[in-house]
PDB file of C-alpha atoms in Angstrom:
ATOM      1  CA  MET F 115     152.817 212.030  52.331  1.00 43.00           C
ATOM      2  CA  GLY F 116     153.459 210.720  55.856  1.00 49.00           C
ATOM      3  CA  THR F 117     151.458 208.249  57.836  1.00 56.00           C
ATOM      4  CA  LEU F 118     148.111 209.362  59.199  1.00 85.00           C
ATOM      5  CA  PHE F 119     148.260 207.160  62.267  1.00 93.00           C
ATOM      6  CA  GLY F 120     150.996 206.325  64.735  1.00 92.00           C
ATOM      7  CA  LYS F 121     151.971 203.259  66.725  1.00 95.00           C
ATOM      8  CA  GLY F 122     149.439 202.588  69.461  1.00 94.00           C
ATOM      9  CA  ASP F 123     146.614 204.521  67.777  1.00 95.00           C
ATOM     10  CA  TYR F 124     143.195 202.916  67.625  1.00 95.00           C
ATOM     11  CA  ILE F 125     141.577 203.070  64.207  1.00 95.00           C
ATOM     12  CA  VAL F 126     138.607 201.583  62.360  1.00 94.00           C
ATOM     13  CA  TYR F 127     139.714 199.433  59.440  1.00 93.00           C
ATOM     14  CA  GLY F 128     137.065 198.423  56.920  1.00 88.00           C
ATOM     15  CA  THR F 129     134.697 195.683  57.994  1.00 86.00           C
ATOM     16  CA  THR F 130     137.313 194.371  60.444  1.00 90.00           C
ATOM     17  CA  GLY F 131     136.340 197.135  62.865  1.00 91.00           C
ATOM     18  CA  VAL F 132     138.549 198.572  65.599  1.00 95.00           C
ATOM     19  CA  CYS F 133     142.254 197.794  65.372  1.00 95.00           C
ATOM     20  CA  ARG F 134     145.340 199.039  67.168  1.00 95.00           C
ATOM     21  CA  VAL F 135     148.286 200.163  65.046  1.00 96.00           C
ATOM     22  CA  ARG F 136     151.054 197.862  66.301  1.00 95.00           C
ATOM     23  CA  ASP F 137     153.732 199.064  63.900  1.00 94.00           C
ATOM     24  CA  ILE F 138     154.436 200.937  60.692  1.00 93.00           C
ATOM     25  CA  THR F 139     156.967 199.189  58.517  1.00 92.00           C
ATOM     26  CA  ALA F 140     158.492 199.317  55.033  1.00 90.00           C
ATOM     27  CA  MET F 141     158.147 196.308  52.775  1.00 86.00           C
ATOM     28  CA  ALA F 142     159.166 195.659  49.188  1.00 82.00           C
ATOM     29  CA  SER F 143     156.217 195.829  46.824  1.00 71.00           C
ATOM     30  CA  GLY F 144     155.631 192.650  44.816  1.00 70.00           C
ATOM     31  CA  GLU F 145     155.020 194.539  41.587  1.00 70.00           C
ATOM     32  CA  THR F 146     157.987 196.911  41.426  1.00 73.00           C
ATOM     33  CA  GLY F 147     160.220 195.865  44.292  1.00 76.00           C
ATOM     34  CA  ALA F 148     160.027 199.463  45.556  1.00 83.00           C
ATOM     35  CA  GLU F 149     159.548 199.930  49.278  1.00 88.00           C
ATOM     36  CA  LYS F 150     156.066 200.756  50.451  1.00 87.00           C
ATOM     37  CA  MET F 151     154.903 201.677  53.960  1.00 89.00           C
ATOM     38  CA  TYR F 152     152.442 199.356  55.725  1.00 91.00           C
ATOM     39  CA  TYR F 153     150.454 199.484  58.938  1.00 93.00           C
ATOM     40  CA  VAL F 154     150.624 196.373  61.075  1.00 95.00           C
ATOM     41  CA  LEU F 155     147.171 196.233  62.676  1.00 95.00           C
ATOM     42  CA  GLU F 156     145.903 194.138  65.560  1.00 95.00           C
ATOM     43  CA  PRO F 157     142.112 193.702  65.446  1.00 94.00           C
ATOM     44  CA  MET F 158     140.417 194.174  68.834  1.00 91.00           C
ATOM     45  CA  GLY F 159     138.909 191.017  70.231  1.00 81.00           C
ATOM     46  CA  VAL F 160     141.039 188.730  68.039  1.00 79.00           C
ATOM     47  CA  ALA F 161     144.112 187.957  70.142  1.00 78.00           C
ATOM     48  CA  GLY F 162     147.261 187.243  68.171  1.00 81.00           C
ATOM     49  CA  SER F 163     145.767 188.311  64.834  1.00 89.00           C
ATOM     50  CA  ARG F 164     147.695 190.741  62.613  1.00 94.00           C
ATOM     51  CA  ILE F 165     146.734 192.560  59.414  1.00 92.00           C
ATOM     52  CA  MET F 166     149.164 194.271  57.042  1.00 92.00           C
ATOM     53  CA  THR F 167     147.658 197.105  55.024  1.00 91.00           C
ATOM     54  CA  PRO F 168     149.257 199.852  52.930  1.00 89.00           C
ATOM     55  CA  VAL F 169     149.534 203.324  54.434  1.00 90.00           C
ATOM     56  CA  GLU F 170     148.738 204.920  51.068  1.00 86.00           C
ATOM     57  CA  GLY F 171     146.358 203.749  48.357  1.00 80.00           C
ATOM     58  CA  ASN F 172     144.316 201.645  50.750  1.00 80.00           C
ATOM     59  CA  LYS F 173     141.067 200.341  49.261  1.00 83.00           C
ATOM     60  CA  SER F 174     139.399 199.903  52.668  1.00 85.00           C
ATOM     61  CA  VAL F 175     138.195 202.687  54.931  1.00 88.00           C
ATOM     62  CA  LEU F 176     140.785 203.670  57.541  1.00 91.00           C
ATOM     63  CA  ARG F 177     139.648 206.273  60.043  1.00 93.00           C
ATOM     64  CA  PRO F 178     140.457 207.328  63.589  1.00 94.00           C
ATOM     65  CA  ILE F 179     138.072 206.184  66.291  1.00 95.00           C
ATOM     66  CA  MET F 180     135.720 208.819  67.634  1.00 96.00           C
ATOM     67  CA  SER F 181     136.584 211.126  70.508  1.00 96.00           C
ATOM     68  CA  ARG F 182     134.841 211.000  73.884  1.00 97.00           C
ATOM     69  CA  GLU F 183     132.732 214.027  72.885  1.00 97.00           C
ATOM     70  CA  GLU F 184     131.750 212.404  69.576  1.00 97.00           C
ATOM     71  CA  ALA F 185     130.841 209.186  71.415  1.00 97.00           C
ATOM     72  CA  TYR F 186     128.460 211.057  73.737  1.00 96.00           C
ATOM     73  CA  ARG F 187     126.963 212.965  70.794  1.00 96.00           C
ATOM     74  CA  LEU F 188     126.349 209.709  68.925  1.00 96.00           C
ATOM     75  CA  ILE F 189     124.719 208.058  71.939  1.00 96.00           C
ATOM     76  CA  ASP F 190     122.551 211.117  72.575  1.00 94.00           C
ATOM     77  CA  SER F 191     121.346 211.020  68.943  1.00 94.00           C
ATOM     78  CA  ILE F 192     120.568 207.283  68.773  1.00 93.00           C
ATOM     79  CA  LEU F 193     116.807 207.819  69.053  1.00 91.00           C
ATOM     80  CA  GLU F 194     116.919 210.027  65.933  1.00 92.00           C
ATOM     81  CA  VAL F 195     118.899 207.534  63.809  1.00 93.00           C
ATOM     82  CA  GLU F 196     116.625 206.147  61.105  1.00 91.00           C
ATOM     83  CA  LEU F 197     116.028 202.476  60.471  1.00 91.00           C
ATOM     84  CA  LEU F 198     117.391 200.982  57.265  1.00 89.00           C
ATOM     85  CA  ARG F 199     114.873 201.130  54.441  1.00 86.00           C
ATOM     86  CA  ILE F 200     114.700 197.554  53.229  1.00 83.00           C
ATOM     87  CA  VAL F 201     112.010 197.024  50.613  1.00 79.00           C
ATOM     88  CA  ASP F 202     112.420 193.283  50.119  1.00 81.00           C
ATOM     89  CA  ASP F 203     114.155 190.385  51.795  1.00 79.00           C
ATOM     90  CA  LYS F 204     116.309 189.698  48.737  1.00 82.00           C
ATOM     91  CA  GLN F 205     118.233 192.948  49.273  1.00 89.00           C
ATOM     92  CA  ARG F 206     118.349 192.724  53.091  1.00 89.00           C
ATOM     93  CA  GLU F 207     121.851 191.206  53.355  1.00 90.00           C
ATOM     94  CA  ALA F 208     123.251 193.551  50.678  1.00 90.00           C
ATOM     95  CA  MET F 209     121.966 196.557  52.647  1.00 92.00           C
ATOM     96  CA  TYR F 210     123.526 195.272  55.882  1.00 93.00           C
ATOM     97  CA  LYS F 211     126.815 194.670  54.072  1.00 92.00           C
ATOM     98  CA  GLU F 212     126.844 198.164  52.548  1.00 91.00           C
ATOM     99  CA  ALA F 213     126.014 199.789  55.900  1.00 92.00           C
ATOM    100  CA  LEU F 214     128.876 197.899  57.593  1.00 92.00           C
ATOM    101  CA  LYS F 215     131.357 198.806  54.842  1.00 91.00           C
ATOM    102  CA  THR F 216     130.784 202.535  55.352  1.00 91.00           C
ATOM    103  CA  CYS F 217     132.510 202.308  58.771  1.00 91.00           C
ATOM    104  CA  ASP F 218     130.014 204.953  59.865  1.00 94.00           C
ATOM    105  CA  CYS F 219     128.813 204.506  63.445  1.00 95.00           C
ATOM    106  CA  ARG F 220     125.392 205.950  62.624  1.00 95.00           C
ATOM    107  CA  GLU F 221     124.987 203.248  59.960  1.00 95.00           C
ATOM    108  CA  TRP F 222     125.931 200.593  62.543  1.00 95.00           C
ATOM    109  CA  VAL F 223     123.295 202.056  64.886  1.00 95.00           C
ATOM    110  CA  GLY F 224     120.807 201.885  62.001  1.00 95.00           C
ATOM    111  CA  ILE F 225     121.511 198.162  61.550  1.00 95.00           C
ATOM    112  CA  ILE F 226     121.138 197.517  65.284  1.00 95.00           C
ATOM    113  CA  LYS F 227     117.878 199.464  65.545  1.00 93.00           C
ATOM    114  CA  THR F 228     116.450 197.879  62.395  1.00 93.00           C
ATOM    115  CA  LEU F 229     117.247 194.388  63.624  1.00 94.00           C
ATOM    116  CA  HIS F 230     116.002 195.129  67.147  1.00 92.00           C
ATOM    117  CA  PHE F 231     112.558 195.993  65.756  1.00 91.00           C
ATOM    118  CA  ARG F 232     112.667 193.107  63.274  1.00 91.00           C
ATOM    119  CA  LYS F 233     113.484 190.712  66.121  1.00 92.00           C
ATOM    120  CA  LYS F 234     110.576 192.012  68.237  1.00 92.00           C
ATOM    121  CA  ASP F 235     108.215 191.643  65.279  1.00 92.00           C
ATOM    122  CA  ARG F 236     109.373 188.113  64.448  1.00 91.00           C
ATOM    123  CA  LEU F 237     109.194 186.985  68.101  1.00 92.00           C
ATOM    124  CA  ALA F 238     105.633 188.324  68.313  1.00 94.00           C
ATOM    125  CA  ARG F 239     104.793 186.071  65.350  1.00 94.00           C
ATOM    126  CA  GLY F 240     106.520 183.067  66.957  1.00 95.00           C
ATOM    127  CA  LYS F 241     109.592 183.261  64.700  1.00 94.00           C
ATOM    128  CA  ARG F 242     113.256 183.717  65.437  1.00 93.00           C
ATOM    129  CA  LEU F 243     115.637 186.164  63.836  1.00 91.00           C
ATOM    130  CA  THR F 244     117.228 184.648  60.719  1.00 91.00           C
ATOM    131  CA  GLU F 245     120.841 183.501  60.761  1.00 93.00           C
ATOM    132  CA  VAL F 246     121.795 186.345  58.391  1.00 92.00           C
ATOM    133  CA  ASP F 247     120.100 188.915  60.652  1.00 94.00           C
ATOM    134  CA  GLU F 248     121.813 187.465  63.753  1.00 95.00           C
ATOM    135  CA  ARG F 249     125.227 187.591  62.045  1.00 95.00           C
ATOM    136  CA  TYR F 250     124.880 191.240  60.991  1.00 95.00           C
ATOM    137  CA  LEU F 251     123.416 192.286  64.336  1.00 95.00           C
ATOM    138  CA  LYS F 252     126.425 190.762  66.099  1.00 96.00           C
ATOM    139  CA  LYS F 253     128.898 192.399  63.702  1.00 95.00           C
ATOM    140  CA  ALA F 254     127.284 195.853  63.994  1.00 96.00           C
ATOM    141  CA  LYS F 255     127.188 195.606  67.803  1.00 96.00           C
ATOM    142  CA  ASP F 256     130.787 194.352  67.979  1.00 95.00           C
ATOM    143  CA  ASN F 257     132.040 197.194  65.777  1.00 95.00           C
ATOM    144  CA  LEU F 258     130.051 199.896  67.579  1.00 96.00           C
ATOM    145  CA  TYR F 259     130.667 198.709  71.139  1.00 96.00           C
ATOM    146  CA  ARG F 260     134.391 198.116  70.605  1.00 95.00           C
ATOM    147  CA  GLU F 261     134.796 201.595  69.186  1.00 96.00           C
ATOM    148  CA  LEU F 262     132.743 203.283  71.917  1.00 97.00           C
ATOM    149  CA  SER F 263     134.535 201.360  74.661  1.00 96.00           C
ATOM    150  CA  ILE F 264     137.819 203.176  74.014  1.00 96.00           C
ATOM    151  CA  PRO F 265     136.784 206.849  74.345  1.00 97.00           C
ATOM    152  CA  LEU F 266     134.255 205.973  77.085  1.00 97.00           C
ATOM    153  CA  GLU F 267     136.943 203.966  78.910  1.00 96.00           C
ATOM    154  CA  ILE F 268     134.628 201.060  79.691  1.00 96.00           C
ATOM    155  CA  PRO F 269     134.754 197.401  78.600  1.00 95.00           C
ATOM    156  CA  ALA F 270     133.003 196.699  75.279  1.00 94.00           C
ATOM    157  CA  GLU F 271     130.631 194.268  77.016  1.00 95.00           C
ATOM    158  CA  ASP F 272     129.344 197.147  79.226  1.00 96.00           C
ATOM    159  CA  VAL F 273     128.648 199.589  76.380  1.00 96.00           C
ATOM    160  CA  GLU F 274     125.097 198.423  75.614  1.00 94.00           C
ATOM    161  CA  ARG F 275     124.048 198.884  79.251  1.00 94.00           C
ATOM    162  CA  PHE F 276     125.792 202.294  79.339  1.00 95.00           C
ATOM    163  CA  ILE F 277     123.879 203.412  76.223  1.00 95.00           C
ATOM    164  CA  THR F 278     120.546 202.158  77.570  1.00 92.00           C
ATOM    165  CA  GLU F 279     121.064 203.953  80.881  1.00 92.00           C
ATOM    166  CA  ARG F 280     122.178 207.204  79.227  1.00 91.00           C
ATOM    167  CA  ILE F 281     119.246 207.222  76.795  1.00 88.00           C
ATOM    168  CA  GLY F 282     116.889 206.480  79.693  1.00 83.00           C
ATOM    169  CA  ARG F 283     118.294 209.429  81.675  1.00 73.00           C
ATOM    170  CA  LYS F 284     117.951 211.722  78.626  1.00 65.00           C
ATOM    171  CA  ASP F 285     114.281 210.697  78.222  1.00 61.00           C
ATOM    172  CA  LEU F 286     113.652 211.385  81.914  1.00 54.00           C
ATOM    173  CA  GLU F 287     115.342 214.800  81.634  1.00 60.00           C
ATOM    174  CA  ARG F 288     113.142 215.668  78.597  1.00 59.00           C
ATOM    175  CA  GLU F 289     109.963 214.566  80.410  1.00 52.00           C
ATOM    176  CA  THR F 290     110.929 216.560  83.512  1.00 52.00           C
ATOM    177  CA  ALA F 291     111.711 219.668  81.452  1.00 58.00           C
ATOM    178  CA  ALA F 292     108.422 219.335  79.534  1.00 59.00           C
ATOM    179  CA  ALA F 293     106.466 219.039  82.787  1.00 56.00           C
ATOM    180  CA  ARG F 294     107.798 222.396  84.076  1.00 51.00           C
TER     181      ARG F 294
END
């Protein structure tokens, strides 16, 4: 089987998030000495960092980033994405971790929405978001915004504003259509 991705492709790699395939190279396997093909990945937002991961038999999720059309579809469906169902605080971090590991953008949106509402609730009670919540909110946003930035052709730091504006326009269009 050949490689799924080529040099220069952007992919999502496990919990690392968006990476660019810098190279595909053969290396001797430690176990058998046989040559095995590896991707040389450069994580976005981590200058100078490199990850070597096998082309075949990879234990982490490796998937192509979404297309422009898929990005717009995801953004347009954000209001329908359900919050994570967390029944007790003891399992909160485990649920965040599992959602991140799926490498599914809708799961990342679920984390962000869940923590957005949790933050509002805690602030209303005079409390801050916990360190664990802050860490997973940042990771979910980083992963989602870095991925969306590529097909949307905008900087990752502008993605949140882009989403907010697009969702706002969609709501206005729905209200206008309903009023007719």
